[in-house]
Amino acid sequence: MFAPGATNAPSHNCHIKDARLSQSTATLAPIQISETPVMMERSIVALQWLAALDARLFLGLNRLHQRMQLETLIRFISFTGDGYLYLLMGLSLPMLFPDQGTTFLLAGLLAFVIELPIYWVLKRSFKRRRPFHVVQAMTPVLKPSDEFSFPSGHTTAAFMIAGITSICFPGVSLLAYTWAALIGLSRVMLKVHFISDVLAGMLLGSLIAYLSLSIITVY
């Protein structure tokens, strides 16, 4: 019926497969380990390239600013993002447009409640030095409100307000976002932020605006 020792064949085959699997695993492991330093090196190179690009864009914008002599205009644009305009909008819009204005006020208040702790955590976590600390012979046009650069608080707040305004008053969406973008640009030209600080503020402000409006409209 069955030849002697036939029952041992499956076990013998399993041992062969296990040995082959062990050999293949042993050959793969060093490759995975050896790839880790290469990936880290590439990541560092990419970050260095981005930092260099950030610095070149910053210097290019400031050279343009110096040639065109736009300091007074840029100071005024930045001033509109200091907070006084937001207060004026929050007080006047609910009276002029009860429905949309009230939504704007509530969403704006909630947005700042959400934004302030996130902003300070990011500032204290990254502790990125401002451009005039990094670039030699660079003097800021105005004194910043705090020591660190990332993210841009003015840009974050401007894009929060622009996002909320564009939902509550769609007719002025383009104007609102153009103004917010100019706020970010002014912060670079005033030598207090890098481009990446502004881009981070744009993203953070837009996300918080969407979140606060979502909460207000639900409740």
PDB file of C-alpha atoms in Angstrom:
ATOM      1  CA  MET A   1       0.000   0.000   0.000  1.00  0.00           C
ATOM      2  CA  PHE A   2       2.403   2.763   1.150  1.00  0.00           C
ATOM      3  CA  ALA A   3       6.167   2.540   0.923  1.00  0.00           C
ATOM      4  CA  PRO A   4       8.056   2.560   4.210  1.00  0.00           C
ATOM      5  CA  GLY A   5       9.160   6.037   5.264  1.00  0.00           C
ATOM      6  CA  ALA A   6       6.657   7.792   2.959  1.00  0.00           C
ATOM      7  CA  THR A   7       5.030   9.567   5.907  1.00  0.00           C
ATOM      8  CA  ASN A   8       8.319  11.389   6.606  1.00  0.00           C
ATOM      9  CA  ALA A   9       8.401  13.126   3.170  1.00  0.00           C
ATOM     10  CA  PRO A  10       6.135  16.101   4.046  1.00  0.00           C
ATOM     11  CA  SER A  11       8.147  16.823   7.189  1.00  0.00           C
ATOM     12  CA  HIS A  12      11.386  16.674   5.213  1.00  0.00           C
ATOM     13  CA  ASN A  13       9.962  19.110   2.620  1.00  0.00           C
ATOM     14  CA  CYS A  14       8.866  21.519   5.368  1.00  0.00           C
ATOM     15  CA  HIS A  15      12.385  21.568   6.799  1.00  0.00           C
ATOM     16  CA  ILE A  16      13.769  22.405   3.351  1.00  0.00           C
ATOM     17  CA  LYS A  17      11.239  25.256   2.894  1.00  0.00           C
ATOM     18  CA  ASP A  18      11.982  26.631   6.367  1.00  0.00           C
ATOM     19  CA  ALA A  19      15.696  26.621   5.634  1.00  0.00           C
ATOM     20  CA  ARG A  20      15.176  28.432   2.334  1.00  0.00           C
ATOM     21  CA  LEU A  21      12.901  31.013   4.027  1.00  0.00           C
ATOM     22  CA  SER A  22      15.498  31.624   6.729  1.00  0.00           C
ATOM     23  CA  GLN A  23      18.206  32.111   4.111  1.00  0.00           C
ATOM     24  CA  SER A  24      16.071  34.601   2.116  1.00  0.00           C
ATOM     25  CA  THR A  25      15.170  36.541   5.276  1.00  0.00           C
ATOM     26  CA  ALA A  26      18.815  36.673   6.268  1.00  0.00           C
ATOM     27  CA  THR A  27      19.764  38.103   2.892  1.00  0.00           C
ATOM     28  CA  LEU A  28      16.935  40.693   2.929  1.00  0.00           C
ATOM     29  CA  ALA A  29      17.539  42.058   6.429  1.00  0.00           C
ATOM     30  CA  PRO A  30      20.934  43.689   5.752  1.00  0.00           C
ATOM     31  CA  ILE A  31      19.498  45.404   2.652  1.00  0.00           C
ATOM     32  CA  GLN A  32      16.674  46.982   4.675  1.00  0.00           C
ATOM     33  CA  ILE A  33      19.085  48.127   7.365  1.00  0.00           C
ATOM     34  CA  SER A  34      21.567  49.502   4.855  1.00  0.00           C
ATOM     35  CA  GLU A  35      18.811  51.516   3.121  1.00  0.00           C
ATOM     36  CA  THR A  36      17.923  53.435   6.302  1.00  0.00           C
ATOM     37  CA  PRO A  37      21.018  55.721   6.367  1.00  0.00           C
ATOM     38  CA  VAL A  38      20.588  56.404   2.646  1.00  0.00           C
ATOM     39  CA  MET A  39      16.970  57.494   3.164  1.00  0.00           C
ATOM     40  CA  MET A  40      17.972  59.689   6.099  1.00  0.00           C
ATOM     41  CA  GLU A  41      20.755  61.265   4.050  1.00  0.00           C
ATOM     42  CA  ARG A  42      18.365  61.986   1.183  1.00  0.00           C
ATOM     43  CA  SER A  43      15.853  63.521   3.608  1.00  0.00           C
ATOM     44  CA  ILE A  44      18.537  65.786   5.064  1.00  0.00           C
ATOM     45  CA  VAL A  45      19.661  66.843   1.583  1.00  0.00           C
ATOM     46  CA  ALA A  46      16.046  67.608   0.612  1.00  0.00           C
ATOM     47  CA  LEU A  47      15.522  69.703   3.750  1.00  0.00           C
ATOM     48  CA  GLN A  48      18.763  71.592   3.127  1.00  0.00           C
ATOM     49  CA  TRP A  49      17.671  72.293  -0.450  1.00  0.00           C
ATOM     50  CA  LEU A  50      14.294  73.598   0.746  1.00  0.00           C
ATOM     51  CA  ALA A  51      15.979  75.792   3.356  1.00  0.00           C
ATOM     52  CA  ALA A  52      18.319  77.231   0.715  1.00  0.00           C
ATOM     53  CA  LEU A  53      15.373  77.895  -1.618  1.00  0.00           C
ATOM     54  CA  ASP A  54      13.500  79.558   1.241  1.00  0.00           C
ATOM     55  CA  ALA A  55      16.466  81.867   1.898  1.00  0.00           C
ATOM     56  CA  ARG A  56      16.892  82.729  -1.808  1.00  0.00           C
ATOM     57  CA  LEU A  57      13.211  83.638  -2.165  1.00  0.00           C
ATOM     58  CA  PHE A  58      13.378  85.736   0.992  1.00  0.00           C
ATOM     59  CA  LEU A  59      16.425  87.667  -0.237  1.00  0.00           C
ATOM     60  CA  GLY A  60      14.934  88.081  -3.722  1.00  0.00           C
ATOM     61  CA  LEU A  61      11.709  89.577  -2.395  1.00  0.00           C
ATOM     62  CA  ASN A  62      13.588  91.958  -0.157  1.00  0.00           C
ATOM     63  CA  ARG A  63      15.827  93.134  -3.000  1.00  0.00           C
ATOM     64  CA  LEU A  64      12.658  93.840  -5.003  1.00  0.00           C
ATOM     65  CA  HIS A  65      11.219  95.709  -2.039  1.00  0.00           C
ATOM     66  CA  GLN A  66      14.327  97.899  -1.753  1.00  0.00           C
ATOM     67  CA  ARG A  67      14.338  98.735  -5.467  1.00  0.00           C
ATOM     68  CA  MET A  68      10.657  99.686  -5.588  1.00  0.00           C
ATOM     69  CA  GLN A  69      10.682 101.637  -2.290  1.00  0.00           C
ATOM     70  CA  LEU A  70       7.403 100.197  -1.057  1.00  0.00           C
ATOM     71  CA  GLU A  71       8.091 100.348   2.672  1.00  0.00           C
ATOM     72  CA  THR A  72       5.205 102.676   3.577  1.00  0.00           C
ATOM     73  CA  LEU A  73       2.672 100.603   1.630  1.00  0.00           C
ATOM     74  CA  ILE A  74       4.011  97.332   3.026  1.00  0.00           C
ATOM     75  CA  ARG A  75       3.876  98.654   6.580  1.00  0.00           C
ATOM     76  CA  PHE A  76       0.250  99.670   6.054  1.00  0.00           C
ATOM     77  CA  ILE A  77      -0.697  96.259   4.621  1.00  0.00           C
ATOM     78  CA  SER A  78       0.927  94.525   7.582  1.00  0.00           C
ATOM     79  CA  PHE A  79      -0.840  96.917   9.975  1.00  0.00           C
ATOM     80  CA  THR A  80      -4.237  95.808   8.642  1.00  0.00           C
ATOM     81  CA  GLY A  81      -3.387  92.345   9.970  1.00  0.00           C
ATOM     82  CA  ASP A  82      -2.563  93.514  13.506  1.00  0.00           C
ATOM     83  CA  GLY A  83      -6.090  92.790  14.746  1.00  0.00           C
ATOM     84  CA  TYR A  84      -7.838  96.161  14.777  1.00  0.00           C
ATOM     85  CA  LEU A  85      -9.576  95.451  11.467  1.00  0.00           C
ATOM     86  CA  TYR A  86     -10.830  92.095  12.787  1.00  0.00           C
ATOM     87  CA  LEU A  87     -12.325  93.804  15.826  1.00  0.00           C
ATOM     88  CA  LEU A  88     -14.024  96.411  13.642  1.00  0.00           C
ATOM     89  CA  MET A  89     -15.455  93.702  11.368  1.00  0.00           C
ATOM     90  CA  GLY A  90     -16.656  91.641  14.329  1.00  0.00           C
ATOM     91  CA  LEU A  91     -18.521  94.608  15.815  1.00  0.00           C
ATOM     92  CA  SER A  92     -19.987  96.095  12.642  1.00  0.00           C
ATOM     93  CA  LEU A  93     -20.912  93.121  10.432  1.00  0.00           C
ATOM     94  CA  PRO A  94     -23.540  91.618  12.817  1.00  0.00           C
ATOM     95  CA  MET A  95     -25.312  94.984  12.890  1.00  0.00           C
ATOM     96  CA  LEU A  96     -25.163  95.498   9.125  1.00  0.00           C
ATOM     97  CA  PHE A  97     -25.887  91.883   8.125  1.00  0.00           C
ATOM     98  CA  PRO A  98     -27.534  90.118  11.109  1.00  0.00           C
ATOM     99  CA  ASP A  99     -27.456  86.550   9.758  1.00  0.00           C
ATOM    100  CA  GLN A 100     -24.119  86.383   7.948  1.00  0.00           C
ATOM    101  CA  GLY A 101     -22.514  88.872  10.321  1.00  0.00           C
ATOM    102  CA  THR A 102     -23.413  86.841  13.401  1.00  0.00           C
ATOM    103  CA  THR A 103     -22.032  83.691  11.795  1.00  0.00           C
ATOM    104  CA  PHE A 104     -18.854  85.605  10.944  1.00  0.00           C
ATOM    105  CA  LEU A 105     -18.496  86.837  14.536  1.00  0.00           C
ATOM    106  CA  LEU A 106     -19.067  83.431  16.164  1.00  0.00           C
ATOM    107  CA  ALA A 107     -16.840  81.570  13.703  1.00  0.00           C
ATOM    108  CA  GLY A 108     -14.130  84.206  14.069  1.00  0.00           C
ATOM    109  CA  LEU A 109     -14.146  84.017  17.864  1.00  0.00           C
ATOM    110  CA  LEU A 110     -14.016  80.219  17.788  1.00  0.00           C
ATOM    111  CA  ALA A 111     -11.228  80.309  15.193  1.00  0.00           C
ATOM    112  CA  PHE A 112      -9.019  82.441  17.429  1.00  0.00           C
ATOM    113  CA  VAL A 113      -9.765  80.210  20.434  1.00  0.00           C
ATOM    114  CA  ILE A 114      -8.563  77.228  18.380  1.00  0.00           C
ATOM    115  CA  GLU A 115      -5.648  79.043  16.752  1.00  0.00           C
ATOM    116  CA  LEU A 116      -3.906  80.655  19.712  1.00  0.00           C
ATOM    117  CA  PRO A 117      -2.833  77.476  21.574  1.00  0.00           C
ATOM    118  CA  ILE A 118      -1.812  75.753  18.322  1.00  0.00           C
ATOM    119  CA  TYR A 119       0.180  78.821  17.313  1.00  0.00           C
ATOM    120  CA  TRP A 120       2.094  78.984  20.584  1.00  0.00           C
ATOM    121  CA  VAL A 121       2.783  75.246  20.657  1.00  0.00           C
ATOM    122  CA  LEU A 122       4.214  75.391  17.122  1.00  0.00           C
ATOM    123  CA  LYS A 123       6.282  78.478  17.947  1.00  0.00           C
ATOM    124  CA  ARG A 124       7.764  76.889  21.070  1.00  0.00           C
ATOM    125  CA  SER A 125       8.265  73.496  19.436  1.00  0.00           C
ATOM    126  CA  PHE A 126      10.086  74.578  16.265  1.00  0.00           C
ATOM    127  CA  LYS A 127      11.804  77.652  17.777  1.00  0.00           C
ATOM    128  CA  ARG A 128      12.797  78.802  14.312  1.00  0.00           C
ATOM    129  CA  ARG A 129      14.891  81.935  14.377  1.00  0.00           C
ATOM    130  CA  ARG A 130      13.694  84.940  12.421  1.00  0.00           C
ATOM    131  CA  PRO A 131      15.429  85.998   9.186  1.00  0.00           C
ATOM    132  CA  PHE A 132      17.276  88.912  10.754  1.00  0.00           C
ATOM    133  CA  HIS A 133      18.768  86.456  13.279  1.00  0.00           C
ATOM    134  CA  VAL A 134      20.005  84.170  10.501  1.00  0.00           C
ATOM    135  CA  VAL A 135      20.977  86.470   7.621  1.00  0.00           C
ATOM    136  CA  GLN A 136      23.973  88.643   8.408  1.00  0.00           C
ATOM    137  CA  ALA A 137      23.624  92.437   8.192  1.00  0.00           C
ATOM    138  CA  MET A 138      19.818  92.101   8.096  1.00  0.00           C
ATOM    139  CA  THR A 139      17.798  94.618  10.096  1.00  0.00           C
ATOM    140  CA  PRO A 140      14.029  94.162  10.517  1.00  0.00           C
ATOM    141  CA  VAL A 141      11.824  97.020   9.366  1.00  0.00           C
ATOM    142  CA  LEU A 142       9.676  96.617  12.482  1.00  0.00           C
ATOM    143  CA  LYS A 143       9.981  94.821  15.795  1.00  0.00           C
ATOM    144  CA  PRO A 144       8.138  91.462  15.797  1.00  0.00           C
ATOM    145  CA  SER A 145       5.777  90.571  18.619  1.00  0.00           C
ATOM    146  CA  ASP A 146       7.753  87.477  19.674  1.00  0.00           C
ATOM    147  CA  GLU A 147      11.113  85.799  19.212  1.00  0.00           C
ATOM    148  CA  PHE A 148      10.362  82.898  16.877  1.00  0.00           C
ATOM    149  CA  SER A 149       9.407  82.785  13.210  1.00  0.00           C
ATOM    150  CA  PHE A 150       7.417  79.620  12.397  1.00  0.00           C
ATOM    151  CA  PRO A 151       4.537  79.889  11.593  1.00  0.00           C
ATOM    152  CA  SER A 152       3.539  83.440  10.653  1.00  0.00           C
ATOM    153  CA  GLY A 153       0.819  84.509  13.082  1.00  0.00           C
ATOM    154  CA  HIS A 154      -0.284  87.451  10.933  1.00  0.00           C
ATOM    155  CA  THR A 155      -0.720  85.173   7.911  1.00  0.00           C
ATOM    156  CA  THR A 156      -2.543  82.527   9.945  1.00  0.00           C
ATOM    157  CA  ALA A 157      -5.046  85.071  11.269  1.00  0.00           C
ATOM    158  CA  ALA A 158      -5.463  86.719   7.854  1.00  0.00           C
ATOM    159  CA  PHE A 159      -6.314  83.424   6.158  1.00  0.00           C
ATOM    160  CA  MET A 160      -8.690  82.506   8.976  1.00  0.00           C
ATOM    161  CA  ILE A 161     -10.582  85.758   8.442  1.00  0.00           C
ATOM    162  CA  ALA A 162     -10.410  85.427   4.653  1.00  0.00           C
ATOM    163  CA  GLY A 163     -11.764  81.873   4.806  1.00  0.00           C
ATOM    164  CA  ILE A 164     -14.646  82.805   7.102  1.00  0.00           C
ATOM    165  CA  THR A 165     -15.415  85.939   5.070  1.00  0.00           C
ATOM    166  CA  SER A 166     -15.490  83.992   1.794  1.00  0.00           C
ATOM    167  CA  ILE A 167     -18.151  81.642   3.197  1.00  0.00           C
ATOM    168  CA  CYS A 168     -20.270  84.297   4.904  1.00  0.00           C
ATOM    169  CA  PHE A 169     -19.896  86.847   2.091  1.00  0.00           C
ATOM    170  CA  PRO A 170     -19.010  84.948  -1.115  1.00  0.00           C
ATOM    171  CA  GLY A 171     -19.087  88.104  -3.213  1.00  0.00           C
ATOM    172  CA  VAL A 172     -15.859  89.385  -1.645  1.00  0.00           C
ATOM    173  CA  SER A 173     -13.948  86.074  -1.642  1.00  0.00           C
ATOM    174  CA  LEU A 174     -11.339  87.186  -4.176  1.00  0.00           C
ATOM    175  CA  LEU A 175     -10.758  90.465  -2.354  1.00  0.00           C
ATOM    176  CA  ALA A 176     -10.461  88.690   1.011  1.00  0.00           C
ATOM    177  CA  TYR A 177      -7.907  86.139  -0.184  1.00  0.00           C
ATOM    178  CA  THR A 178      -5.910  88.741  -2.127  1.00  0.00           C
ATOM    179  CA  TRP A 179      -5.683  90.843   1.023  1.00  0.00           C
ATOM    180  CA  ALA A 180      -4.638  87.796   3.095  1.00  0.00           C
ATOM    181  CA  ALA A 181      -1.927  86.885   0.577  1.00  0.00           C
ATOM    182  CA  LEU A 182      -0.615  90.462   0.673  1.00  0.00           C
ATOM    183  CA  ILE A 183      -0.441  90.238   4.465  1.00  0.00           C
ATOM    184  CA  GLY A 184       1.811  87.192   4.144  1.00  0.00           C
ATOM    185  CA  LEU A 185       3.948  88.864   1.489  1.00  0.00           C
ATOM    186  CA  SER A 186       4.320  91.984   3.617  1.00  0.00           C
ATOM    187  CA  ARG A 187       5.666  89.935   6.520  1.00  0.00           C
ATOM    188  CA  VAL A 188       8.445  88.606   4.293  1.00  0.00           C
ATOM    189  CA  MET A 189       9.268  92.061   2.928  1.00  0.00           C
ATOM    190  CA  LEU A 190       9.396  93.455   6.456  1.00  0.00           C
ATOM    191  CA  LYS A 191      12.146  90.861   7.131  1.00  0.00           C
ATOM    192  CA  VAL A 192      10.349  89.138  10.005  1.00  0.00           C
ATOM    193  CA  HIS A 193       9.375  85.868   8.242  1.00  0.00           C
ATOM    194  CA  PHE A 194      10.605  83.385   5.672  1.00  0.00           C
ATOM    195  CA  ILE A 195       8.361  82.221   2.823  1.00  0.00           C
ATOM    196  CA  SER A 196       7.826  78.834   4.500  1.00  0.00           C
ATOM    197  CA  ASP A 197       6.525  80.572   7.648  1.00  0.00           C
ATOM    198  CA  VAL A 198       3.926  82.301   5.496  1.00  0.00           C
ATOM    199  CA  LEU A 199       2.960  79.113   3.623  1.00  0.00           C
ATOM    200  CA  ALA A 200       2.470  77.314   6.937  1.00  0.00           C
ATOM    201  CA  GLY A 201       0.299  80.194   8.158  1.00  0.00           C
ATOM    202  CA  MET A 202      -1.813  80.041   4.996  1.00  0.00           C
ATOM    203  CA  LEU A 203      -2.451  76.326   5.480  1.00  0.00           C
ATOM    204  CA  LEU A 204      -3.081  76.552   9.223  1.00  0.00           C
ATOM    205  CA  GLY A 205      -5.409  79.545   8.909  1.00  0.00           C
ATOM    206  CA  SER A 206      -7.441  77.952   6.116  1.00  0.00           C
ATOM    207  CA  LEU A 207      -7.865  74.699   8.052  1.00  0.00           C
ATOM    208  CA  ILE A 208      -8.939  76.487  11.235  1.00  0.00           C
ATOM    209  CA  ALA A 209     -11.426  78.645   9.300  1.00  0.00           C
ATOM    210  CA  TYR A 210     -12.999  75.520   7.812  1.00  0.00           C
ATOM    211  CA  LEU A 211     -13.089  73.790  11.213  1.00  0.00           C
ATOM    212  CA  SER A 212     -14.649  76.726  13.066  1.00  0.00           C
ATOM    213  CA  LEU A 213     -17.307  77.248  10.392  1.00  0.00           C
ATOM    214  CA  SER A 214     -18.128  73.537  10.429  1.00  0.00           C
ATOM    215  CA  ILE A 215     -18.644  73.619  14.200  1.00  0.00           C
ATOM    216  CA  ILE A 216     -20.715  76.821  14.145  1.00  0.00           C
ATOM    217  CA  THR A 217     -22.998  75.644  11.338  1.00  0.00           C
ATOM    218  CA  VAL A 218     -23.618  72.306  13.081  1.00  0.00           C
ATOM    219  CA  TYR A 219     -24.493  73.819  16.467  1.00  0.00           C
TER     220      TYR A 219
END
